[in-house]
């Protein structure tokens, strides 16, 4: 299944993308998509609905994040060997874990707003994993049994906040609009191998990132198992699993986001995002 939310910001309704590419309204059956609403049990209930009986939305307009909110927005750093190399860092021996503020969550095509004092805005296409079942002390063998689905994420970053201001990376990852998710939550049954997905990003029409999740240092199985040793993952949690090489920070000379830049972000089979960069209002 491909689940989504459509409508103006703050007024989104849950929807279903059918095989013909039409949006079907789910609001008579589902209050919203978030938390327990995307648990494996809830997804099974949605599967039982006769899709043909759902009203077709002829003009869905804006597509929002497929999740209304997230309990935790977790991220893995330096998870592609070439990205670690372009960052001038050794490949990590175990996953580097950080988080984004949940208020960074944004629609897939919403503008990216650079903070007022931003100097080094950057892009990061990533495979997103949505948890569908509570996971605590989970083995790698059982890890994927806890996945509700997958999505496209742009882990937008402000490198001067992240690297030059001290403290934790979360400061450079958490501005409003820095967490575009979607357009869809694609359920796990439609993604037989999360380690075989092309990830790509274009900037103003030029391809700057083009890789595969097969190049991840730590697989989705390993990431989920690892995180579950330290915390309880819950339905609706989102994990951004790392980005390949090609970020602005790694270019020579470095290239950072400026107002007017336009990004197209895609994970194969999970949908495409298109964002325009704008400056924060003074």
PDB file of C-alpha atoms in Angstrom:
ATOM      1  CA  UNK A   1       0.000   0.000   0.000  1.00  0.00           C
ATOM      2  CA  UNK A   2       0.963   3.604  -0.557  1.00  0.00           C
ATOM      3  CA  UNK A   3      -0.511   5.846   2.129  1.00  0.00           C
ATOM      4  CA  UNK A   4      -0.412   9.631   2.101  1.00  0.00           C
ATOM      5  CA  UNK A   5      -1.931  12.784   3.528  1.00  0.00           C
ATOM      6  CA  UNK A   6      -3.258  15.591   1.349  1.00  0.00           C
ATOM      7  CA  UNK A   7      -4.576  19.091   1.828  1.00  0.00           C
ATOM      8  CA  UNK A   8      -3.450  22.453   3.219  1.00  0.00           C
ATOM      9  CA  UNK A   9      -0.939  22.459   6.048  1.00  0.00           C
ATOM     10  CA  UNK A  10      -2.683  21.625   9.306  1.00  0.00           C
ATOM     11  CA  UNK A  11      -5.798  20.384   7.495  1.00  0.00           C
ATOM     12  CA  UNK A  12      -4.467  17.231   5.843  1.00  0.00           C
ATOM     13  CA  UNK A  13      -6.663  14.169   5.344  1.00  0.00           C
ATOM     14  CA  UNK A  14      -5.454  10.569   5.137  1.00  0.00           C
ATOM     15  CA  UNK A  15      -5.447   8.969   1.713  1.00  0.00           C
ATOM     16  CA  UNK A  16      -4.592   5.871  -0.258  1.00  0.00           C
ATOM     17  CA  UNK A  17      -2.833   5.878  -3.628  1.00  0.00           C
ATOM     18  CA  UNK A  18      -4.522   3.238  -5.784  1.00  0.00           C
ATOM     19  CA  UNK A  19      -2.990   1.239  -8.626  1.00  0.00           C
ATOM     20  CA  UNK A  20      -4.198   3.781 -11.163  1.00  0.00           C
ATOM     21  CA  UNK A  21      -2.377   6.598  -9.366  1.00  0.00           C
ATOM     22  CA  UNK A  22      -5.596   8.097  -7.988  1.00  0.00           C
ATOM     23  CA  UNK A  23      -5.827   9.392  -4.429  1.00  0.00           C
ATOM     24  CA  UNK A  24      -8.653   7.778  -2.452  1.00  0.00           C
ATOM     25  CA  UNK A  25     -10.023   9.386   0.712  1.00  0.00           C
ATOM     26  CA  UNK A  26      -9.460   7.262   3.828  1.00  0.00           C
ATOM     27  CA  UNK A  27     -10.904   9.691   6.352  1.00  0.00           C
ATOM     28  CA  UNK A  28     -14.117   7.698   6.880  1.00  0.00           C
ATOM     29  CA  UNK A  29     -12.021   4.799   8.136  1.00  0.00           C
ATOM     30  CA  UNK A  30      -8.864   6.400   9.572  1.00  0.00           C
ATOM     31  CA  UNK A  31      -8.651   9.506  11.736  1.00  0.00           C
ATOM     32  CA  UNK A  32      -5.028  10.157  10.720  1.00  0.00           C
ATOM     33  CA  UNK A  33      -1.711   8.469  10.005  1.00  0.00           C
ATOM     34  CA  UNK A  34       0.706   8.639  12.933  1.00  0.00           C
ATOM     35  CA  UNK A  35       1.727   6.662  16.012  1.00  0.00           C
ATOM     36  CA  UNK A  36      -0.525   3.644  16.511  1.00  0.00           C
ATOM     37  CA  UNK A  37      -2.335   4.674  13.338  1.00  0.00           C
ATOM     38  CA  UNK A  38       0.581   3.199  11.357  1.00  0.00           C
ATOM     39  CA  UNK A  39       1.117   0.165  13.570  1.00  0.00           C
ATOM     40  CA  UNK A  40       1.169  -3.205  11.849  1.00  0.00           C
ATOM     41  CA  UNK A  41      -2.287  -3.877  13.297  1.00  0.00           C
ATOM     42  CA  UNK A  42      -3.661  -0.597  11.939  1.00  0.00           C
ATOM     43  CA  UNK A  43      -2.149  -1.267   8.514  1.00  0.00           C
ATOM     44  CA  UNK A  44      -3.800  -4.696   8.432  1.00  0.00           C
ATOM     45  CA  UNK A  45      -7.136  -3.005   9.107  1.00  0.00           C
ATOM     46  CA  UNK A  46      -6.578  -0.602   6.200  1.00  0.00           C
ATOM     47  CA  UNK A  47      -5.741  -3.555   3.938  1.00  0.00           C
ATOM     48  CA  UNK A  48      -9.157  -5.030   4.667  1.00  0.00           C
ATOM     49  CA  UNK A  49     -10.932  -1.992   3.188  1.00  0.00           C
ATOM     50  CA  UNK A  50     -12.353  -2.314  -0.314  1.00  0.00           C
ATOM     51  CA  UNK A  51     -10.282   0.335  -2.089  1.00  0.00           C
ATOM     52  CA  UNK A  52     -12.849   0.653  -4.890  1.00  0.00           C
ATOM     53  CA  UNK A  53     -15.390   1.822  -2.311  1.00  0.00           C
ATOM     54  CA  UNK A  54     -13.254   4.784  -1.253  1.00  0.00           C
ATOM     55  CA  UNK A  55     -14.093   8.184  -2.777  1.00  0.00           C
ATOM     56  CA  UNK A  56     -11.678   9.393  -5.454  1.00  0.00           C
ATOM     57  CA  UNK A  57     -10.075  12.755  -4.670  1.00  0.00           C
ATOM     58  CA  UNK A  58     -10.052  14.476  -8.048  1.00  0.00           C
ATOM     59  CA  UNK A  59      -7.838  17.378  -6.951  1.00  0.00           C
ATOM     60  CA  UNK A  60      -5.839  16.473  -3.833  1.00  0.00           C
ATOM     61  CA  UNK A  61      -3.754  19.631  -4.049  1.00  0.00           C
ATOM     62  CA  UNK A  62      -0.810  19.783  -1.668  1.00  0.00           C
ATOM     63  CA  UNK A  63       0.648  16.476  -0.489  1.00  0.00           C
ATOM     64  CA  UNK A  64       1.771  16.642   3.133  1.00  0.00           C
ATOM     65  CA  UNK A  65       4.006  14.386   5.158  1.00  0.00           C
ATOM     66  CA  UNK A  66       2.467  10.886   5.199  1.00  0.00           C
ATOM     67  CA  UNK A  67       2.792  11.060   8.994  1.00  0.00           C
ATOM     68  CA  UNK A  68       0.888  13.708  10.944  1.00  0.00           C
ATOM     69  CA  UNK A  69       3.554  13.656  13.664  1.00  0.00           C
ATOM     70  CA  UNK A  70       6.383  11.406  14.778  1.00  0.00           C
ATOM     71  CA  UNK A  71       7.219  10.217  18.314  1.00  0.00           C
ATOM     72  CA  UNK A  72      10.944  10.143  17.458  1.00  0.00           C
ATOM     73  CA  UNK A  73      12.852  11.332  14.395  1.00  0.00           C
ATOM     74  CA  UNK A  74      16.095   9.353  14.556  1.00  0.00           C
ATOM     75  CA  UNK A  75      19.005   9.588  12.139  1.00  0.00           C
ATOM     76  CA  UNK A  76      22.142   7.645  11.283  1.00  0.00           C
ATOM     77  CA  UNK A  77      25.275   9.569  10.312  1.00  0.00           C
ATOM     78  CA  UNK A  78      28.103   8.640   7.949  1.00  0.00           C
ATOM     79  CA  UNK A  79      26.406   5.437   6.835  1.00  0.00           C
ATOM     80  CA  UNK A  80      27.826   5.328   3.297  1.00  0.00           C
ATOM     81  CA  UNK A  81      31.560   4.757   2.899  1.00  0.00           C
ATOM     82  CA  UNK A  82      32.055   7.415   0.213  1.00  0.00           C
ATOM     83  CA  UNK A  83      30.121   9.988   2.247  1.00  0.00           C
ATOM     84  CA  UNK A  84      32.345   9.321   5.263  1.00  0.00           C
ATOM     85  CA  UNK A  85      35.368   9.769   3.007  1.00  0.00           C
ATOM     86  CA  UNK A  86      34.119  13.058   1.508  1.00  0.00           C
ATOM     87  CA  UNK A  87      33.484  14.285   5.057  1.00  0.00           C
ATOM     88  CA  UNK A  88      37.105  13.491   5.963  1.00  0.00           C
ATOM     89  CA  UNK A  89      36.070  10.928   8.560  1.00  0.00           C
ATOM     90  CA  UNK A  90      36.772   7.237   9.071  1.00  0.00           C
ATOM     91  CA  UNK A  91      33.940   4.775   8.501  1.00  0.00           C
ATOM     92  CA  UNK A  92      32.265   4.280  11.904  1.00  0.00           C
ATOM     93  CA  UNK A  93      32.618   1.011  13.773  1.00  0.00           C
ATOM     94  CA  UNK A  94      28.983   1.158  14.867  1.00  0.00           C
ATOM     95  CA  UNK A  95      26.071   3.383  13.784  1.00  0.00           C
ATOM     96  CA  UNK A  96      26.382   7.080  14.591  1.00  0.00           C
ATOM     97  CA  UNK A  97      23.028   8.041  16.093  1.00  0.00           C
ATOM     98  CA  UNK A  98      21.533  11.516  16.349  1.00  0.00           C
ATOM     99  CA  UNK A  99      18.073  12.999  16.034  1.00  0.00           C
ATOM    100  CA  UNK A 100      16.115  15.778  14.427  1.00  0.00           C
ATOM    101  CA  UNK A 101      13.560  17.780  16.363  1.00  0.00           C
ATOM    102  CA  UNK A 102      10.136  16.408  15.482  1.00  0.00           C
ATOM    103  CA  UNK A 103       9.083  19.969  14.592  1.00  0.00           C
ATOM    104  CA  UNK A 104      11.343  19.665  11.521  1.00  0.00           C
ATOM    105  CA  UNK A 105       8.780  17.320   9.932  1.00  0.00           C
ATOM    106  CA  UNK A 106       7.580  18.755   6.625  1.00  0.00           C
ATOM    107  CA  UNK A 107       5.703  17.890   3.465  1.00  0.00           C
ATOM    108  CA  UNK A 108       7.675  16.468   0.548  1.00  0.00           C
ATOM    109  CA  UNK A 109       7.164  19.471  -1.728  1.00  0.00           C
ATOM    110  CA  UNK A 110       7.035  22.226   0.878  1.00  0.00           C
ATOM    111  CA  UNK A 111       9.629  24.998   0.657  1.00  0.00           C
ATOM    112  CA  UNK A 112      12.880  24.580   2.581  1.00  0.00           C
ATOM    113  CA  UNK A 113      13.273  27.647   4.785  1.00  0.00           C
ATOM    114  CA  UNK A 114      16.878  28.575   5.552  1.00  0.00           C
ATOM    115  CA  UNK A 115      17.243  29.898   9.115  1.00  0.00           C
ATOM    116  CA  UNK A 116      17.987  33.605   9.523  1.00  0.00           C
ATOM    117  CA  UNK A 117      21.675  33.061  10.342  1.00  0.00           C
ATOM    118  CA  UNK A 118      22.217  30.093   8.037  1.00  0.00           C
ATOM    119  CA  UNK A 119      25.501  29.977   6.131  1.00  0.00           C
ATOM    120  CA  UNK A 120      25.898  26.379   5.013  1.00  0.00           C
ATOM    121  CA  UNK A 121      22.572  24.756   4.196  1.00  0.00           C
ATOM    122  CA  UNK A 122      23.011  21.273   2.749  1.00  0.00           C
ATOM    123  CA  UNK A 123      21.034  18.367   1.298  1.00  0.00           C
ATOM    124  CA  UNK A 124      20.937  14.635   2.094  1.00  0.00           C
ATOM    125  CA  UNK A 125      18.701  12.133   0.287  1.00  0.00           C
ATOM    126  CA  UNK A 126      17.937   9.217   2.601  1.00  0.00           C
ATOM    127  CA  UNK A 127      15.895   6.049   2.876  1.00  0.00           C
ATOM    128  CA  UNK A 128      13.402   6.494   5.692  1.00  0.00           C
ATOM    129  CA  UNK A 129      12.146   3.612   7.828  1.00  0.00           C
ATOM    130  CA  UNK A 130       8.861   3.842   9.753  1.00  0.00           C
ATOM    131  CA  UNK A 131       8.467   1.561  12.763  1.00  0.00           C
ATOM    132  CA  UNK A 132       5.198  -0.397  12.981  1.00  0.00           C
ATOM    133  CA  UNK A 133       5.706  -2.523  16.079  1.00  0.00           C
ATOM    134  CA  UNK A 134       7.370  -1.829  19.414  1.00  0.00           C
ATOM    135  CA  UNK A 135      11.014  -2.896  19.218  1.00  0.00           C
ATOM    136  CA  UNK A 136      13.222  -3.399  22.256  1.00  0.00           C
ATOM    137  CA  UNK A 137      16.232  -5.721  22.309  1.00  0.00           C
ATOM    138  CA  UNK A 138      15.410  -6.934  18.817  1.00  0.00           C
ATOM    139  CA  UNK A 139      17.765  -9.249  16.940  1.00  0.00           C
ATOM    140  CA  UNK A 140      18.968  -8.425  13.431  1.00  0.00           C
ATOM    141  CA  UNK A 141      17.126 -11.510  12.192  1.00  0.00           C
ATOM    142  CA  UNK A 142      13.795 -10.179  13.493  1.00  0.00           C
ATOM    143  CA  UNK A 143      14.373  -6.469  12.889  1.00  0.00           C
ATOM    144  CA  UNK A 144      12.435  -6.082   9.631  1.00  0.00           C
ATOM    145  CA  UNK A 145       9.376  -7.669  11.244  1.00  0.00           C
ATOM    146  CA  UNK A 146       9.008  -4.377  13.130  1.00  0.00           C
ATOM    147  CA  UNK A 147       8.859  -2.151  10.032  1.00  0.00           C
ATOM    148  CA  UNK A 148       5.582  -0.554   8.934  1.00  0.00           C
ATOM    149  CA  UNK A 149       7.048   0.847   5.751  1.00  0.00           C
ATOM    150  CA  UNK A 150       9.540   3.063   3.992  1.00  0.00           C
ATOM    151  CA  UNK A 151       9.663   6.608   2.647  1.00  0.00           C
ATOM    152  CA  UNK A 152      11.855   9.208   0.985  1.00  0.00           C
ATOM    153  CA  UNK A 153      13.536  11.729   3.293  1.00  0.00           C
ATOM    154  CA  UNK A 154      15.703  14.795   2.711  1.00  0.00           C
ATOM    155  CA  UNK A 155      17.783  15.224   5.870  1.00  0.00           C
ATOM    156  CA  UNK A 156      18.314  18.952   5.324  1.00  0.00           C
ATOM    157  CA  UNK A 157      21.234  20.278   7.369  1.00  0.00           C
ATOM    158  CA  UNK A 158      22.853  23.562   8.347  1.00  0.00           C
ATOM    159  CA  UNK A 159      26.528  22.648   8.577  1.00  0.00           C
ATOM    160  CA  UNK A 160      27.701  25.720  10.466  1.00  0.00           C
ATOM    161  CA  UNK A 161      25.160  24.974  13.211  1.00  0.00           C
ATOM    162  CA  UNK A 162      25.999  21.270  13.103  1.00  0.00           C
ATOM    163  CA  UNK A 163      29.795  21.412  13.122  1.00  0.00           C
ATOM    164  CA  UNK A 164      31.020  24.860  14.080  1.00  0.00           C
ATOM    165  CA  UNK A 165      28.757  25.767  16.997  1.00  0.00           C
ATOM    166  CA  UNK A 166      29.676  22.973  19.439  1.00  0.00           C
ATOM    167  CA  UNK A 167      27.297  20.564  21.125  1.00  0.00           C
ATOM    168  CA  UNK A 168      25.287  17.924  19.292  1.00  0.00           C
ATOM    169  CA  UNK A 169      24.416  17.605  15.601  1.00  0.00           C
ATOM    170  CA  UNK A 170      20.708  18.094  16.364  1.00  0.00           C
ATOM    171  CA  UNK A 171      21.216  21.883  16.239  1.00  0.00           C
ATOM    172  CA  UNK A 172      22.080  21.725  12.556  1.00  0.00           C
ATOM    173  CA  UNK A 173      19.320  19.286  11.664  1.00  0.00           C
ATOM    174  CA  UNK A 174      16.187  20.627  13.286  1.00  0.00           C
ATOM    175  CA  UNK A 175      15.019  23.912  11.793  1.00  0.00           C
ATOM    176  CA  UNK A 176      11.386  23.975  10.652  1.00  0.00           C
ATOM    177  CA  UNK A 177      11.059  22.338   7.187  1.00  0.00           C
ATOM    178  CA  UNK A 178      14.390  20.462   7.583  1.00  0.00           C
ATOM    179  CA  UNK A 179      12.615  17.075   7.616  1.00  0.00           C
ATOM    180  CA  UNK A 180      10.674  16.566   4.363  1.00  0.00           C
ATOM    181  CA  UNK A 181       9.093  13.090   4.406  1.00  0.00           C
ATOM    182  CA  UNK A 182       7.089  11.380   1.690  1.00  0.00           C
ATOM    183  CA  UNK A 183       5.190  11.705  -0.588  1.00  0.00           C
ATOM    184  CA  UNK A 184       4.064   8.275   0.538  1.00  0.00           C
ATOM    185  CA  UNK A 185       4.463   5.737   3.285  1.00  0.00           C
ATOM    186  CA  UNK A 186       5.053   2.575   1.251  1.00  0.00           C
ATOM    187  CA  UNK A 187       4.258  -0.494   3.332  1.00  0.00           C
ATOM    188  CA  UNK A 188       7.019  -3.007   3.906  1.00  0.00           C
ATOM    189  CA  UNK A 189       5.399  -5.726   1.787  1.00  0.00           C
ATOM    190  CA  UNK A 190       6.065  -3.579  -1.301  1.00  0.00           C
ATOM    191  CA  UNK A 191       9.801  -3.298  -0.530  1.00  0.00           C
ATOM    192  CA  UNK A 192      11.217  -6.831  -0.584  1.00  0.00           C
ATOM    193  CA  UNK A 193      14.816  -5.654  -0.110  1.00  0.00           C
ATOM    194  CA  UNK A 194      15.511  -2.256   1.469  1.00  0.00           C
ATOM    195  CA  UNK A 195      19.196  -2.732   0.590  1.00  0.00           C
ATOM    196  CA  UNK A 196      18.497  -2.607  -3.150  1.00  0.00           C
ATOM    197  CA  UNK A 197      17.028   0.867  -3.681  1.00  0.00           C
ATOM    198  CA  UNK A 198      18.459   3.670  -5.777  1.00  0.00           C
ATOM    199  CA  UNK A 199      18.740   6.992  -3.928  1.00  0.00           C
ATOM    200  CA  UNK A 200      19.273  10.217  -5.859  1.00  0.00           C
ATOM    201  CA  UNK A 201      19.098  13.993  -5.592  1.00  0.00           C
ATOM    202  CA  UNK A 202      19.334  16.710  -8.216  1.00  0.00           C
ATOM    203  CA  UNK A 203      20.117  20.350  -7.510  1.00  0.00           C
ATOM    204  CA  UNK A 204      18.834  22.820 -10.102  1.00  0.00           C
ATOM    205  CA  UNK A 205      18.607  19.931 -12.573  1.00  0.00           C
ATOM    206  CA  UNK A 206      22.139  18.597 -11.973  1.00  0.00           C
ATOM    207  CA  UNK A 207      22.537  15.186 -10.362  1.00  0.00           C
ATOM    208  CA  UNK A 208      24.640  15.534  -7.218  1.00  0.00           C
ATOM    209  CA  UNK A 209      23.754  12.295  -5.401  1.00  0.00           C
ATOM    210  CA  UNK A 210      23.203   8.961  -7.128  1.00  0.00           C
ATOM    211  CA  UNK A 211      23.819   5.736  -5.231  1.00  0.00           C
ATOM    212  CA  UNK A 212      22.154   2.619  -3.839  1.00  0.00           C
ATOM    213  CA  UNK A 213      21.236   1.483  -0.359  1.00  0.00           C
ATOM    214  CA  UNK A 214      23.415  -1.549  -1.098  1.00  0.00           C
ATOM    215  CA  UNK A 215      26.346   0.749  -0.256  1.00  0.00           C
ATOM    216  CA  UNK A 216      25.158   1.417   3.289  1.00  0.00           C
ATOM    217  CA  UNK A 217      27.742   0.505   5.926  1.00  0.00           C
ATOM    218  CA  UNK A 218      25.008  -0.611   8.344  1.00  0.00           C
ATOM    219  CA  UNK A 219      21.878  -2.231   6.901  1.00  0.00           C
ATOM    220  CA  UNK A 220      18.314  -1.456   7.950  1.00  0.00           C
ATOM    221  CA  UNK A 221      18.320  -4.700   9.953  1.00  0.00           C
ATOM    222  CA  UNK A 222      21.477  -3.692  11.784  1.00  0.00           C
ATOM    223  CA  UNK A 223      20.247  -0.161  12.446  1.00  0.00           C
ATOM    224  CA  UNK A 224      16.935  -1.238  13.970  1.00  0.00           C
ATOM    225  CA  UNK A 225      18.566  -3.917  16.107  1.00  0.00           C
ATOM    226  CA  UNK A 226      21.271  -1.499  17.239  1.00  0.00           C
ATOM    227  CA  UNK A 227      18.857   1.270  18.206  1.00  0.00           C
ATOM    228  CA  UNK A 228      16.627  -1.180  20.075  1.00  0.00           C
ATOM    229  CA  UNK A 229      19.465  -2.054  22.436  1.00  0.00           C
ATOM    230  CA  UNK A 230      19.434   1.527  23.758  1.00  0.00           C
ATOM    231  CA  UNK A 231      15.796   2.582  23.488  1.00  0.00           C
ATOM    232  CA  UNK A 232      12.291   1.348  22.808  1.00  0.00           C
ATOM    233  CA  UNK A 233      11.252   2.055  19.247  1.00  0.00           C
ATOM    234  CA  UNK A 234       7.524   2.662  18.878  1.00  0.00           C
ATOM    235  CA  UNK A 235       4.992   2.713  16.041  1.00  0.00           C
ATOM    236  CA  UNK A 236       5.359   5.878  14.016  1.00  0.00           C
ATOM    237  CA  UNK A 237       9.027   6.442  14.835  1.00  0.00           C
ATOM    238  CA  UNK A 238      11.018   7.470  11.761  1.00  0.00           C
ATOM    239  CA  UNK A 239      14.632   6.524  11.117  1.00  0.00           C
ATOM    240  CA  UNK A 240      16.635   8.327   8.420  1.00  0.00           C
ATOM    241  CA  UNK A 241      19.282   5.785   7.510  1.00  0.00           C
ATOM    242  CA  UNK A 242      22.086   7.984   6.177  1.00  0.00           C
ATOM    243  CA  UNK A 243      23.049   9.671   2.923  1.00  0.00           C
ATOM    244  CA  UNK A 244      25.476   8.794   0.125  1.00  0.00           C
ATOM    245  CA  UNK A 245      28.278  10.988  -1.176  1.00  0.00           C
ATOM    246  CA  UNK A 246      27.498  14.151  -3.107  1.00  0.00           C
ATOM    247  CA  UNK A 247      26.492  16.553  -0.347  1.00  0.00           C
ATOM    248  CA  UNK A 248      27.496  20.189  -0.645  1.00  0.00           C
ATOM    249  CA  UNK A 249      29.899  20.010   2.286  1.00  0.00           C
ATOM    250  CA  UNK A 250      31.947  17.371   0.444  1.00  0.00           C
ATOM    251  CA  UNK A 251      32.277  19.264  -2.837  1.00  0.00           C
ATOM    252  CA  UNK A 252      35.462  21.046  -3.865  1.00  0.00           C
ATOM    253  CA  UNK A 253      34.794  23.906  -3.689  1.00  0.00           C
ATOM    254  CA  UNK A 254      31.955  23.428  -1.227  1.00  0.00           C
ATOM    255  CA  UNK A 255      28.462  24.305  -2.455  1.00  0.00           C
ATOM    256  CA  UNK A 256      25.690  25.268  -0.066  1.00  0.00           C
ATOM    257  CA  UNK A 257      22.001  26.021  -0.504  1.00  0.00           C
ATOM    258  CA  UNK A 258      20.850  29.478  -1.459  1.00  0.00           C
ATOM    259  CA  UNK A 259      17.354  30.953  -1.920  1.00  0.00           C
ATOM    260  CA  UNK A 260      15.954  29.927  -5.284  1.00  0.00           C
ATOM    261  CA  UNK A 261      17.734  26.566  -5.391  1.00  0.00           C
ATOM    262  CA  UNK A 262      15.505  23.643  -6.317  1.00  0.00           C
ATOM    263  CA  UNK A 263      16.002  20.040  -5.225  1.00  0.00           C
ATOM    264  CA  UNK A 264      14.453  16.838  -6.532  1.00  0.00           C
ATOM    265  CA  UNK A 265      14.845  13.974  -4.075  1.00  0.00           C
ATOM    266  CA  UNK A 266      13.967  10.353  -4.778  1.00  0.00           C
ATOM    267  CA  UNK A 267      14.255   6.826  -3.428  1.00  0.00           C
ATOM    268  CA  UNK A 268      13.247   4.296  -6.081  1.00  0.00           C
ATOM    269  CA  UNK A 269       9.683   3.083  -5.588  1.00  0.00           C
ATOM    270  CA  UNK A 270       9.054   5.403  -2.640  1.00  0.00           C
ATOM    271  CA  UNK A 271       8.218   8.589  -4.495  1.00  0.00           C
ATOM    272  CA  UNK A 272       9.814  11.876  -5.445  1.00  0.00           C
ATOM    273  CA  UNK A 273      10.081  15.168  -3.577  1.00  0.00           C
ATOM    274  CA  UNK A 274      10.637  18.624  -5.094  1.00  0.00           C
ATOM    275  CA  UNK A 275      11.604  21.536  -2.868  1.00  0.00           C
ATOM    276  CA  UNK A 276      12.459  25.181  -3.419  1.00  0.00           C
ATOM    277  CA  UNK A 277      14.814  26.914  -1.004  1.00  0.00           C
ATOM    278  CA  UNK A 278      13.650  30.221   0.480  1.00  0.00           C
ATOM    279  CA  UNK A 279      15.065  32.582   3.077  1.00  0.00           C
ATOM    280  CA  UNK A 280      13.476  32.930   6.493  1.00  0.00           C
ATOM    281  CA  UNK A 281      11.485  36.081   6.987  1.00  0.00           C
ATOM    282  CA  UNK A 282      13.384  38.762   8.845  1.00  0.00           C
TER     283      UNK A 282
END
